[in-house]
XYZ file of C-alpha atoms in Angstrom:
776
model
C 95.780 88.488 84.046
C 95.059 90.949 87.226
C 97.397 93.580 85.378
C 95.037 93.721 82.351
C 91.965 93.588 84.417
C 92.901 96.472 86.643
C 93.820 98.334 83.035
C 90.428 97.944 81.906
C 89.185 99.392 85.616
C 90.781 102.383 85.259
C 89.633 103.180 81.865
C 86.307 102.372 82.873
C 86.489 105.210 85.667
C 87.600 107.914 82.953
C 85.118 106.415 80.552
C 81.880 107.268 82.926
C 83.245 110.377 83.565
C 83.567 111.649 79.969
C 83.157 109.261 77.592
C 79.893 107.637 78.457
C 76.908 107.973 76.321
C 73.950 110.339 77.488
C 70.630 108.220 77.342
C 67.975 108.267 79.803
C 68.863 104.396 79.692
C 72.031 105.102 81.536
C 71.112 107.909 83.805
C 67.420 106.160 84.990
C 66.988 102.600 84.069
C 63.153 102.853 84.134
C 62.516 106.298 82.830
C 59.009 105.257 81.268
C 57.525 104.220 84.234
C 55.942 106.670 86.932
C 56.899 106.080 90.208
C 54.238 104.458 92.847
C 53.009 106.281 95.485
C 55.451 103.602 97.418
C 58.204 104.779 95.981
C 57.164 108.422 96.841
C 56.599 107.088 100.408
C 60.273 105.296 100.679
C 62.177 108.276 99.351
C 60.690 110.520 102.050
C 61.587 108.077 104.577
C 64.661 107.540 103.114
C 64.152 103.775 102.160
C 64.873 103.977 98.734
C 68.052 102.047 97.059
C 68.098 104.091 93.984
C 66.634 107.662 94.545
C 67.287 108.450 91.092
C 65.115 106.343 89.787
C 62.270 108.537 91.184
C 64.331 112.046 91.886
C 65.950 113.921 89.297
C 64.744 114.398 85.092
C 62.611 111.647 83.572
C 61.068 111.151 80.443
C 57.517 110.130 80.818
C 54.303 109.838 78.869
C 56.071 112.394 76.190
C 57.037 114.700 78.784
C 59.953 115.410 81.327
C 59.327 115.602 84.663
C 61.474 116.468 87.029
C 61.554 115.700 90.721
C 63.400 117.055 93.921
C 63.235 115.852 97.575
C 63.297 119.048 99.657
C 61.592 118.450 102.938
C 62.260 121.194 104.974
C 61.311 123.891 101.666
C 57.962 125.618 101.672
C 58.620 126.029 97.820
C 61.160 125.059 95.245
C 61.534 126.495 91.912
C 63.792 125.316 88.783
C 65.796 127.946 87.041
C 67.061 127.165 83.583
C 70.476 128.281 81.976
C 71.064 131.725 83.148
C 67.715 132.787 82.957
C 66.617 135.326 85.648
C 64.650 134.477 88.802
C 61.452 136.220 87.222
C 61.637 133.410 84.406
C 62.326 130.453 87.221
C 59.398 128.058 87.223
C 57.818 127.413 90.733
C 57.581 123.457 91.029
C 54.484 121.501 92.609
C 54.282 119.692 95.493
C 53.778 116.105 94.508
C 54.167 114.569 98.261
C 53.485 115.919 101.559
C 56.916 114.630 102.423
C 58.466 117.361 100.249
C 58.749 115.993 96.693
C 57.990 118.649 94.702
C 57.500 117.717 90.382
C 58.018 119.986 87.621
C 56.544 119.038 84.225
C 57.827 120.230 80.616
C 57.390 119.328 76.727
C 60.620 118.419 75.602
C 61.836 115.607 73.518
C 65.217 114.311 75.473
C 66.465 114.952 78.657
C 68.058 118.035 79.921
C 72.062 117.992 80.621
C 72.312 118.471 84.283
C 74.620 121.719 83.760
C 70.884 122.946 82.261
C 69.013 123.807 84.885
C 68.948 124.417 88.843
C 67.249 124.032 91.988
C 66.498 126.850 93.683
C 64.874 127.285 97.129
C 63.667 130.308 98.306
C 63.505 132.532 101.581
C 62.353 135.411 101.845
C 64.669 137.977 99.719
C 67.342 135.139 99.611
C 67.553 132.191 97.578
C 70.285 129.450 97.143
C 71.112 127.253 93.983
C 72.405 124.635 93.136
C 72.591 121.639 90.341
C 70.490 118.709 91.256
C 72.608 115.732 92.071
C 70.174 113.101 90.968
C 70.489 114.455 87.163
C 73.987 112.493 87.161
C 74.537 108.942 85.569
C 76.980 106.917 88.240
C 80.645 107.588 88.164
C 81.428 103.917 88.333
C 81.372 101.225 85.563
C 79.815 97.885 85.699
C 83.459 96.080 85.224
C 84.917 98.436 88.543
C 81.752 97.018 90.828
C 82.307 93.328 89.625
C 86.248 93.415 90.279
C 85.559 94.844 93.569
C 83.287 92.145 94.322
C 85.783 89.268 92.809
C 88.503 91.011 95.361
C 90.556 92.004 92.121
C 90.476 95.667 92.040
C 93.899 96.482 92.410
C 92.656 100.411 92.122
C 90.049 100.459 94.475
C 91.295 104.426 95.679
C 90.168 105.154 92.055
C 86.297 104.440 92.364
C 85.598 104.264 96.018
C 85.638 107.481 98.670
C 85.739 110.948 97.168
C 86.836 112.230 93.957
C 86.427 116.184 92.985
C 86.186 116.103 89.150
C 84.387 117.337 86.357
C 81.233 114.923 85.511
C 78.984 115.615 82.506
C 80.187 119.296 82.319
C 79.696 120.152 85.975
C 82.109 120.737 88.564
C 81.710 118.489 91.801
C 82.671 115.389 93.627
C 81.862 111.409 93.380
C 81.437 109.825 95.844
C 81.072 105.759 96.404
C 81.267 103.863 99.600
C 80.716 99.871 100.355
C 77.978 98.880 102.894
C 76.165 96.133 101.235
C 73.677 95.653 104.709
C 72.941 99.064 104.997
C 69.427 99.986 104.203
C 70.217 103.456 102.975
C 72.994 105.237 102.890
C 73.264 109.269 102.637
C 76.039 111.569 102.022
C 76.183 114.078 104.849
C 78.517 117.347 105.312
C 79.270 120.530 106.165
C 77.391 121.668 101.930
C 74.138 120.204 103.047
C 74.165 120.916 107.194
C 74.961 117.149 107.728
C 71.484 116.070 106.670
C 70.949 113.070 104.719
C 67.881 114.081 102.840
C 69.350 115.980 100.243
C 72.338 113.634 99.077
C 70.585 109.829 99.624
C 72.870 107.765 97.483
C 71.882 105.301 94.895
C 72.521 101.123 95.544
C 74.826 99.717 92.596
C 76.270 96.055 92.272
C 78.272 94.596 94.921
C 76.479 96.304 97.868
C 78.291 99.799 96.654
C 76.438 103.219 97.159
C 77.100 106.119 95.052
C 76.420 109.695 93.960
C 78.188 112.572 92.107
C 77.296 115.638 94.461
C 77.714 118.804 92.465
C 78.939 121.883 93.544
C 80.687 120.066 96.150
C 84.688 121.098 96.079
C 87.888 120.832 97.195
C 87.818 120.945 101.206
C 84.405 119.986 101.838
C 84.184 118.055 104.913
C 81.845 114.831 104.925
C 80.874 111.592 106.057
C 78.176 108.574 105.256
C 74.895 108.543 107.694
C 73.962 104.822 107.149
C 70.912 103.053 108.027
C 71.082 100.064 109.246
C 68.935 96.641 108.784
C 67.664 97.371 112.480
C 66.572 100.829 111.722
C 69.484 102.875 113.888
C 71.776 105.622 111.945
C 74.888 105.470 112.499
C 77.468 107.928 110.969
C 80.817 107.209 109.572
C 83.951 108.674 108.318
C 84.875 107.429 104.776
C 86.779 104.469 104.546
C 88.787 105.588 101.714
C 88.723 109.044 102.550
C 92.173 110.630 101.484
C 92.396 113.328 103.862
C 90.651 113.804 107.666
C 90.163 116.023 110.153
C 92.348 116.520 113.142
C 91.397 114.627 116.401
C 89.213 114.855 118.058
C 87.291 116.064 114.872
C 86.962 112.654 112.420
C 85.339 113.735 109.504
C 86.784 113.108 105.952
C 87.379 115.839 103.705
C 87.688 116.030 99.925
C 91.434 116.886 98.577
C 93.024 117.313 95.667
C 96.669 116.268 94.679
C 98.545 118.961 92.999
C 102.352 117.828 93.906
C 104.607 117.702 90.896
C 107.054 115.034 91.872
C 110.516 115.582 91.217
C 112.098 111.736 92.282
C 111.870 109.917 88.581
C 115.491 108.980 88.513
C 115.261 107.592 92.545
C 112.183 105.518 90.787
C 113.936 104.272 88.202
C 116.899 102.923 89.993
C 114.774 101.077 92.436
C 112.749 99.305 89.987
C 116.330 97.485 88.849
C 117.342 97.038 92.308
C 117.701 94.282 94.451
C 117.071 95.098 98.062
C 118.381 92.432 99.576
C 122.151 93.121 98.010
C 122.202 96.964 98.756
C 123.028 98.620 101.944
C 119.973 99.131 104.124
C 120.289 101.304 107.083
C 116.850 102.507 108.420
C 116.481 105.263 110.865
C 112.987 104.750 112.974
C 111.020 108.002 113.423
C 108.002 108.947 115.120
C 107.041 112.290 113.186
C 105.456 114.181 116.104
C 107.893 113.553 118.597
C 111.125 114.081 116.699
C 111.866 117.554 116.991
C 109.517 120.490 118.099
C 109.006 123.971 116.933
C 110.661 126.386 119.514
C 108.864 128.617 121.624
C 105.793 128.105 123.747
C 102.866 125.099 122.934
C 100.413 127.414 120.282
C 97.528 124.947 120.769
C 96.050 123.386 124.080
C 95.492 120.260 122.411
C 98.776 119.697 120.508
C 102.397 120.122 120.685
C 104.191 122.470 118.812
C 104.649 119.434 116.245
C 106.597 119.876 112.754
C 105.143 119.740 109.890
C 105.692 117.517 106.719
C 107.297 120.406 104.956
C 109.552 121.506 107.774
C 110.423 117.710 108.220
C 111.547 117.805 104.725
C 114.173 120.184 105.578
C 114.948 119.238 109.031
C 114.466 115.471 109.172
C 116.003 114.991 105.754
C 118.902 116.790 106.103
C 119.687 115.222 109.747
C 119.108 111.532 108.407
C 121.554 112.339 105.288
C 124.057 113.913 107.254
C 124.309 110.760 109.654
C 124.434 108.584 106.243
C 121.134 106.447 107.053
C 120.136 104.930 103.654
C 116.404 104.669 104.487
C 113.913 106.416 106.995
C 110.893 104.097 108.621
C 107.773 105.628 109.749
C 105.517 104.941 112.318
C 102.257 104.938 111.455
C 101.367 108.181 109.197
C 97.993 106.759 108.525
C 94.679 108.907 110.343
C 94.426 107.804 113.998
C 92.380 109.398 116.614
C 94.286 108.772 119.877
C 98.108 110.084 120.080
C 99.125 107.437 122.562
C 98.440 104.528 120.173
C 101.350 106.159 118.331
C 99.425 105.740 115.049
C 99.291 101.558 115.520
C 95.211 101.763 116.103
C 94.289 103.253 112.568
C 91.198 105.261 111.770
C 91.820 106.620 108.363
C 93.905 103.681 106.119
C 93.745 105.844 103.020
C 94.423 109.308 105.202
C 97.996 110.802 105.789
C 97.668 112.209 109.235
C 96.567 115.790 109.560
C 98.879 116.391 112.898
C 101.442 117.517 110.319
C 99.673 119.208 107.335
C 98.027 117.565 104.213
C 98.596 114.677 101.562
C 100.533 116.966 99.327
C 102.749 118.093 102.245
C 103.461 114.395 102.598
C 104.260 113.794 99.317
C 106.594 116.748 99.517
C 108.531 114.759 102.441
C 108.897 111.408 100.501
C 110.240 113.528 97.394
C 112.755 115.236 99.219
C 114.182 112.135 100.797
C 114.332 110.617 97.392
C 116.107 114.023 96.346
C 118.372 113.201 98.798
C 118.879 109.237 98.045
C 117.002 108.108 100.987
C 114.049 105.560 100.633
C 111.179 106.097 102.690
C 109.356 102.824 104.638
C 106.046 102.912 106.201
C 104.625 100.876 109.267
C 101.728 99.507 107.801
C 98.726 97.640 110.141
C 96.875 94.952 108.311
C 96.453 92.942 111.555
C 93.872 94.811 113.510
C 92.011 98.141 113.636
C 90.389 100.213 116.717
C 86.431 100.023 117.763
C 85.650 103.734 117.476
C 82.173 104.096 116.477
C 83.120 106.859 113.114
C 85.317 103.981 112.205
C 85.508 100.553 109.830
C 84.081 98.770 113.115
C 80.108 97.601 112.387
C 80.259 99.799 109.481
C 77.151 98.773 108.126
C 75.645 97.752 111.093
C 77.037 94.282 110.475
C 81.096 92.701 110.943
C 81.701 93.740 107.905
C 85.401 94.412 107.808
C 85.932 92.268 110.724
C 84.734 88.544 111.447
C 81.721 88.118 112.899
C 82.899 85.085 115.235
C 84.848 87.529 118.488
C 87.279 84.425 118.406
C 88.274 85.335 115.214
C 87.430 88.957 114.993
C 88.833 90.626 118.134
C 92.043 91.102 119.841
C 90.928 90.927 123.037
C 94.422 92.047 124.769
C 94.154 95.295 122.338
C 90.629 95.851 122.376
C 90.551 95.820 118.836
C 89.212 93.944 115.434
C 90.679 91.675 113.323
C 90.019 91.825 109.537
C 87.833 89.361 108.081
C 90.751 87.807 105.606
C 88.195 85.412 104.152
C 86.026 87.971 102.389
C 87.055 89.113 99.164
C 86.254 92.727 99.291
C 88.245 93.066 103.006
C 91.214 91.503 101.205
C 90.846 93.910 98.259
C 90.431 97.021 100.732
C 93.819 96.101 102.226
C 96.226 95.288 99.481
C 94.363 98.056 97.360
C 95.831 100.411 100.391
C 99.153 99.284 100.426
C 99.547 99.378 96.589
C 97.586 102.979 97.297
C 100.855 104.217 99.754
C 103.189 102.998 97.093
C 101.266 104.365 94.122
C 99.997 107.874 95.648
C 103.145 108.460 97.970
C 106.022 106.566 96.507
C 106.907 105.251 99.254
C 109.597 102.378 98.978
C 108.100 99.962 101.070
C 106.039 98.975 103.770
C 106.729 97.011 107.278
C 103.715 95.256 108.397
C 102.757 95.444 111.893
C 101.918 92.241 114.126
C 102.487 89.851 111.456
C 102.830 86.816 113.976
C 98.876 87.859 115.396
C 97.931 87.171 111.708
C 99.227 84.268 111.514
C 97.977 82.101 114.841
C 94.215 81.971 115.256
C 95.402 81.393 119.179
C 97.755 84.659 119.200
C 97.674 85.727 122.615
C 94.815 83.290 123.719
C 93.912 82.569 127.043
C 91.800 79.654 127.213
C 90.831 77.125 124.710
C 87.546 78.832 123.768
C 89.239 81.993 123.215
C 90.007 80.676 119.660
C 88.808 78.354 116.959
C 90.889 76.164 115.090
C 91.063 76.118 111.150
C 89.411 73.466 109.240
C 92.151 71.117 109.660
C 92.185 71.387 113.086
C 94.994 73.216 113.443
C 96.308 76.801 115.036
C 97.390 78.315 111.630
C 95.019 81.312 109.993
C 94.966 79.895 106.666
C 93.071 82.742 105.321
C 95.516 85.277 106.619
C 98.515 83.312 105.014
C 96.904 83.317 101.406
C 96.163 86.662 102.074
C 99.571 87.469 102.870
C 100.813 85.756 99.950
C 98.377 87.609 97.368
C 99.436 91.104 98.870
C 103.311 90.611 98.734
C 102.825 89.117 95.413
C 100.488 92.220 94.057
C 103.490 94.484 95.469
C 105.877 92.785 93.762
C 104.006 92.538 90.573
C 103.457 96.417 90.420
C 106.693 97.722 91.844
C 109.837 96.341 91.198
C 112.307 97.003 93.732
C 109.438 98.110 96.600
C 109.771 95.964 99.623
C 107.214 94.826 102.250
C 109.014 93.846 105.679
C 107.041 91.647 108.218
C 107.184 92.441 111.668
C 107.219 88.542 112.713
C 108.181 87.557 116.450
C 108.275 83.555 115.784
C 109.770 80.784 114.309
C 107.122 80.442 111.431
C 109.044 79.098 108.652
C 109.220 80.789 105.341
C 108.794 84.199 106.135
C 111.050 85.605 103.227
C 110.906 82.415 101.150
C 108.749 83.577 97.363
C 104.818 81.951 97.557
C 105.771 79.625 94.496
C 107.810 77.986 97.390
C 105.492 77.858 100.058
C 106.749 81.161 101.878
C 104.557 83.840 102.432
C 106.904 86.269 100.405
C 108.127 88.871 102.485
C 111.628 90.605 101.384
C 112.652 90.947 105.062
C 111.716 90.024 108.446
C 112.773 91.747 111.617
C 115.271 89.551 113.831
C 113.241 89.582 117.157
C 115.212 86.576 118.363
C 118.691 88.575 117.816
C 117.329 91.707 118.865
C 116.268 89.898 122.490
C 119.633 87.906 122.894
C 121.816 90.722 121.663
C 119.892 93.083 124.236
C 119.917 90.295 127.222
C 123.954 90.713 126.554
C 124.736 93.990 126.923
C 122.860 94.328 130.079
C 125.120 91.879 131.863
C 128.050 92.875 133.662
C 131.303 92.249 131.852
C 132.271 89.707 134.740
C 129.435 87.225 133.843
C 129.396 87.688 130.506
C 131.457 84.621 129.670
C 128.830 82.383 131.167
C 126.027 83.903 128.827
C 128.422 83.965 125.410
C 125.743 81.927 123.668
C 123.805 84.863 123.697
C 126.225 86.523 120.737
C 126.318 83.569 118.697
C 123.084 81.493 118.737
C 121.764 84.133 115.984
C 124.451 82.756 113.525
C 123.127 79.012 113.808
C 119.449 80.539 111.640
C 120.954 84.258 110.226
C 120.525 82.539 106.983
C 117.162 81.081 106.933
C 115.568 84.464 106.094
C 116.545 87.571 104.875
C 116.496 89.556 107.977
C 116.437 93.253 109.549
C 118.175 93.645 112.815
C 115.941 95.771 115.016
C 116.243 98.115 117.976
C 112.848 99.591 117.654
C 110.854 101.962 119.464
C 109.210 99.137 121.417
C 112.581 98.431 123.186
C 112.514 101.676 124.728
C 109.110 102.174 126.277
C 106.913 100.479 129.032
C 109.724 100.819 131.647
C 112.167 99.068 129.378
C 114.602 102.275 129.487
C 116.348 103.490 126.880
C 119.130 101.660 125.009
C 121.713 103.657 126.933
C 120.262 102.818 130.220
C 119.734 99.021 129.685
C 123.476 99.127 129.254
C 125.486 97.507 131.830
C 128.320 99.296 134.110
C 129.345 102.869 135.561
C 129.171 105.441 133.109
C 131.892 105.141 130.850
C 130.893 101.393 130.862
C 127.629 102.092 129.509
C 128.714 104.422 127.156
C 131.493 102.003 125.738
C 129.082 99.157 125.785
C 126.204 101.099 123.730
C 129.200 101.735 120.911
C 130.279 98.430 120.924
C 126.706 97.124 120.494
C 126.437 99.270 117.631
C 129.333 98.385 115.695
C 128.626 94.783 116.523
C 125.192 95.379 115.126
C 126.524 97.166 111.700
C 128.702 93.804 111.410
C 126.332 91.411 112.051
C 124.477 89.475 108.628
C 121.204 91.574 108.525
C 119.939 94.930 107.145
C 119.805 97.750 110.205
C 117.203 100.263 111.940
C 117.754 102.137 115.043
C 115.331 104.186 116.407
C 115.714 107.707 117.222
C 117.427 108.865 120.006
C 119.922 105.849 119.961
C 121.966 107.777 118.157
C 122.321 110.590 120.617
C 122.152 108.643 123.715
C 118.908 109.471 125.013
C 118.562 108.549 129.058
C 114.714 108.415 129.305
C 112.177 106.297 127.468
C 110.707 107.532 124.341
C 107.702 109.859 125.169
C 105.428 110.362 121.946
C 104.673 113.840 123.579
C 107.887 115.142 123.933
C 110.775 115.753 121.613
C 114.255 114.464 121.902
C 116.653 115.814 124.360
C 118.937 117.444 121.451
C 120.741 119.180 124.312
C 122.827 116.376 125.126
C 124.509 117.084 121.570
C 126.465 119.356 123.758
C 128.117 116.646 126.055
C 131.181 115.141 124.442
C 130.154 111.202 125.142
C 126.816 111.795 123.448
C 128.623 113.725 120.738
C 130.992 111.586 120.111
C 128.208 108.306 120.177
C 126.231 110.835 117.473
C 129.637 110.901 115.234
C 129.978 106.987 115.445
C 126.570 106.707 114.169
C 127.584 108.749 111.350
C 131.046 106.257 110.663
C 129.221 103.537 110.733
C 126.842 104.475 108.181
C 129.762 105.788 105.784
C 132.036 102.387 106.526
C 128.628 100.159 105.649
C 127.901 102.012 103.044
C 131.428 101.919 101.142
C 132.304 98.225 102.075
C 129.960 95.591 100.392
C 131.067 92.874 102.245
C 128.710 94.738 105.087
C 125.748 93.795 102.927
C 125.926 92.585 99.541
C 125.453 88.769 101.420
C 123.414 89.510 104.278
C 121.412 86.218 103.513
C 124.159 83.811 102.426
C 126.271 81.846 104.605
C 129.242 82.258 102.172
C 129.106 86.070 103.253
C 129.746 85.537 106.994
C 132.816 83.508 108.698
C 133.611 82.758 112.467
C 137.375 83.517 113.128
C 137.128 82.436 116.953
C 133.497 81.923 118.105
C 134.544 80.299 121.323
C 136.588 82.391 123.026
C 134.188 82.303 125.982
C 136.397 83.014 128.697
C 137.694 86.454 127.198
C 134.383 87.365 125.924
C 135.792 88.205 122.279
C 134.370 87.520 119.355
C 135.980 87.784 115.864
C 134.024 87.378 112.403
C 134.476 87.514 108.527
C 132.949 89.419 106.366
C 132.648 88.957 102.638
C 130.680 90.329 99.579
C 129.541 88.642 96.432
C 131.851 88.265 93.696
C 132.058 90.681 91.212
C 133.936 91.117 87.633
C 134.493 94.471 87.436
C 135.874 95.785 84.165
C 138.186 98.224 85.598
C 139.990 95.760 87.524
C 140.012 94.625 91.386
C 138.387 97.351 94.200
C 139.684 97.480 97.632
C 136.321 97.363 98.835
C 135.216 94.603 97.435
C 137.851 92.596 99.973
C 136.513 90.817 103.305
C 136.219 92.879 106.677
C 137.082 91.804 110.047
C 135.255 92.659 113.142
C 136.729 91.980 116.551
C 134.578 92.551 119.865
C 136.151 92.673 123.017
C 133.556 92.629 125.533
C 134.584 93.051 129.156
C 135.881 96.147 130.471
C 139.630 94.572 130.507
C 141.837 95.288 127.437
C 143.906 92.905 125.782
C 147.211 92.838 124.577
C 148.864 90.813 121.885
C 145.688 89.276 121.064
C 146.418 87.031 117.583
C 143.702 86.341 114.813
C 144.009 84.277 111.997
C 143.048 86.072 108.415
C 142.878 84.712 104.781
C 145.203 87.505 103.578
C 149.081 88.035 103.887
C 148.676 91.848 103.625
C 148.772 94.441 106.343
C 145.124 95.290 108.002
C 143.900 98.717 108.067
C 142.085 99.528 111.063
C 138.669 101.197 109.784
C 137.009 101.861 112.672
C 137.402 101.561 116.340
C 134.612 102.153 119.344
C 137.392 103.202 121.863
C 138.679 106.005 119.440
C 138.907 109.662 121.128
C 136.629 111.332 118.933
C 134.046 108.343 119.733
C 134.392 109.722 123.771
C 136.913 106.540 124.359
C 140.252 106.018 125.675
C 142.010 106.120 122.015
C 143.734 102.567 122.816
C 144.126 100.546 119.615
C 146.601 99.901 116.798
C 147.823 103.459 115.678
C 145.662 102.743 112.237
C 146.870 99.674 110.760
C 148.433 96.305 112.006
C 151.068 94.084 110.129
C 150.716 90.549 109.262
C 152.900 87.904 110.586
C 153.291 84.506 109.284
C 152.267 82.736 112.350
C 149.463 80.631 111.698
C 146.233 80.736 113.395
C 142.465 80.110 113.108
C 142.953 77.652 110.398
C 145.055 80.458 108.523
C 148.558 80.616 107.563
C 149.167 84.147 108.627
C 147.895 86.512 111.548
C 147.620 89.744 113.294
C 148.410 90.466 116.475
C 145.712 93.217 118.094
C 145.274 95.696 120.840
C 141.968 95.108 121.899
C 140.378 97.894 123.679
C 138.255 97.182 126.673
C 134.451 96.986 125.916
C 135.319 97.762 122.597
C 134.868 96.678 118.553
C 137.365 96.678 115.687
C 136.991 96.778 112.001
C 139.547 96.289 109.969
C 140.369 95.582 105.891
C 143.021 94.079 104.021
C 145.281 96.890 102.784
């Protein structure tokens, strides 16, 4: 039903711009009524909720009365058609505050293109179409659906849309501000003066105006008159392009990008993400790599643009074999140091790296190279910057009024009011917007835990308010997340929503029909903390902490997980991934190689933050590029090569990804070799019926991790198949920077029973190394 309503809504937008009949009633509902003195006074005071009822052309008493409001003009003329200036008609002043009127004997209202308003200042004159001659660009159904919180194409009706309306080129503007006494459009086209483009109020608190002659590239904001009489100026909540900080005006934009990713989207629509390989390279676009040469601008680094990244970053990721790129927030944000997580423009790709079409080109190139794109999305909170969403119409509009529910004190931000229809609509439509307009393949929802718990990070009982049942669960946020995930999956099959949820909330990735939240994946923060804690310990002590390796398998199949080694783990004095590793230099490199191979063989999809693949020594700094010179050092180049080979094997062997969320996809060989700190496991693919016969890649995979700096000779493990086993990966191999100890590429099976199997392998385990083997 919702899908059908959305289709009607889209049609209504088209109808109001091309098929809506031109009648006085549609243009001005009370065309036969002369404006009162009070009406004129309210126009001058910018206090009229529907200035179109007074200004523009009206049929009154059998005559055309045309009124304009130009408070700074001493004389105003109306020029009809293409007539020369001498034939223009002067308007008489109707009100001392700057309202001018012209009478003319006609039987019908003129088309908006039939006349223009002329202001004369000595020998110069300015001509413009009359913004009050146009009917609304929003249909009643659009406004109704928005009030219900069901308008999934919200970006089609709100914001700025350059178009031809009633045969005149211009831009339609609309904004939601229900408690405002008046809203005006201001921009570089009217001197940022709210007098000339006061907007009319439609239903559901939506304000609208068509601004003729305002074209692509124009800068604009909304001037809002609060109920207490204060004027505030706000950027467009649905602005699709914004100025680069510190400026923050919205900008009219038009997309002309020719998409070339149809095959990718068709394959995505019929795929099941949980059964596909997913190896994610997490990127902060501003600090991955910079242009060479001195800094060109004092207020910005030498960032690569979206189109440069479409070449350099995409080639790099494709070469390393990652299946996906995850971009830290690309939504516009005023402060570089927030990394994008304090969003100022939820619908605008940041102008730091180019235009919205430039960003489309980056996504398109990824798809052409068979790389998916996931973007970080921030539905949990927003900053208090004066130009943005906070107290938008003078009231707590997008945020909850009660500070116990409406603020994250530890972050200094506002919390969305998930119980309000229009706010849920804003967020869900925003998620669909990025999937629709930019073809992204997934959203990683940031800080979901902060949404689920009313007492999240509360220091005192007075800091939070319980729900209606007295509990700490945020029932409104839970309902919102379920609605969000259902909407995404209904409209974009194959697209993903991933939760950064750091607690043991049950059913995060379970279906909404069975009481779950409906996410496709959840970050496995427990695995991340345990694993990093283990690898930070010296080898001599690891036998006392063996449970850090094994505990995660007790819950590994309760959700569909992503294993994250993200940006959060390499900042704020936590040290880089390489620097976290225990031991001296060779042990640190060996430990990191072992950690990555252990991670790639563990159930769950993979995420690695940029810089880990080259062994960055320093913490990540958003203002500096990665230290690419490290690749000239053999150990770093070896680590880089290992990541490429891990991804190659991962994509080749279905055992490593097909059954990530199923217990039958994993089996311990030996979880209890605590004294030697050795862990051995099996991974299995889903059973397949292949018409071409057996495929060797469908076999199981053996992973053996020796996590002390002591080699293990003649180490025996049991295996299911009585076959020779090939060593497909050894993190101690010389090309990776290791010593070269191993099994000469293969191991013969013996009939000696072990670990419950009738046959076994006798292995040489290199120090601080992981082996992968498959039956031949």
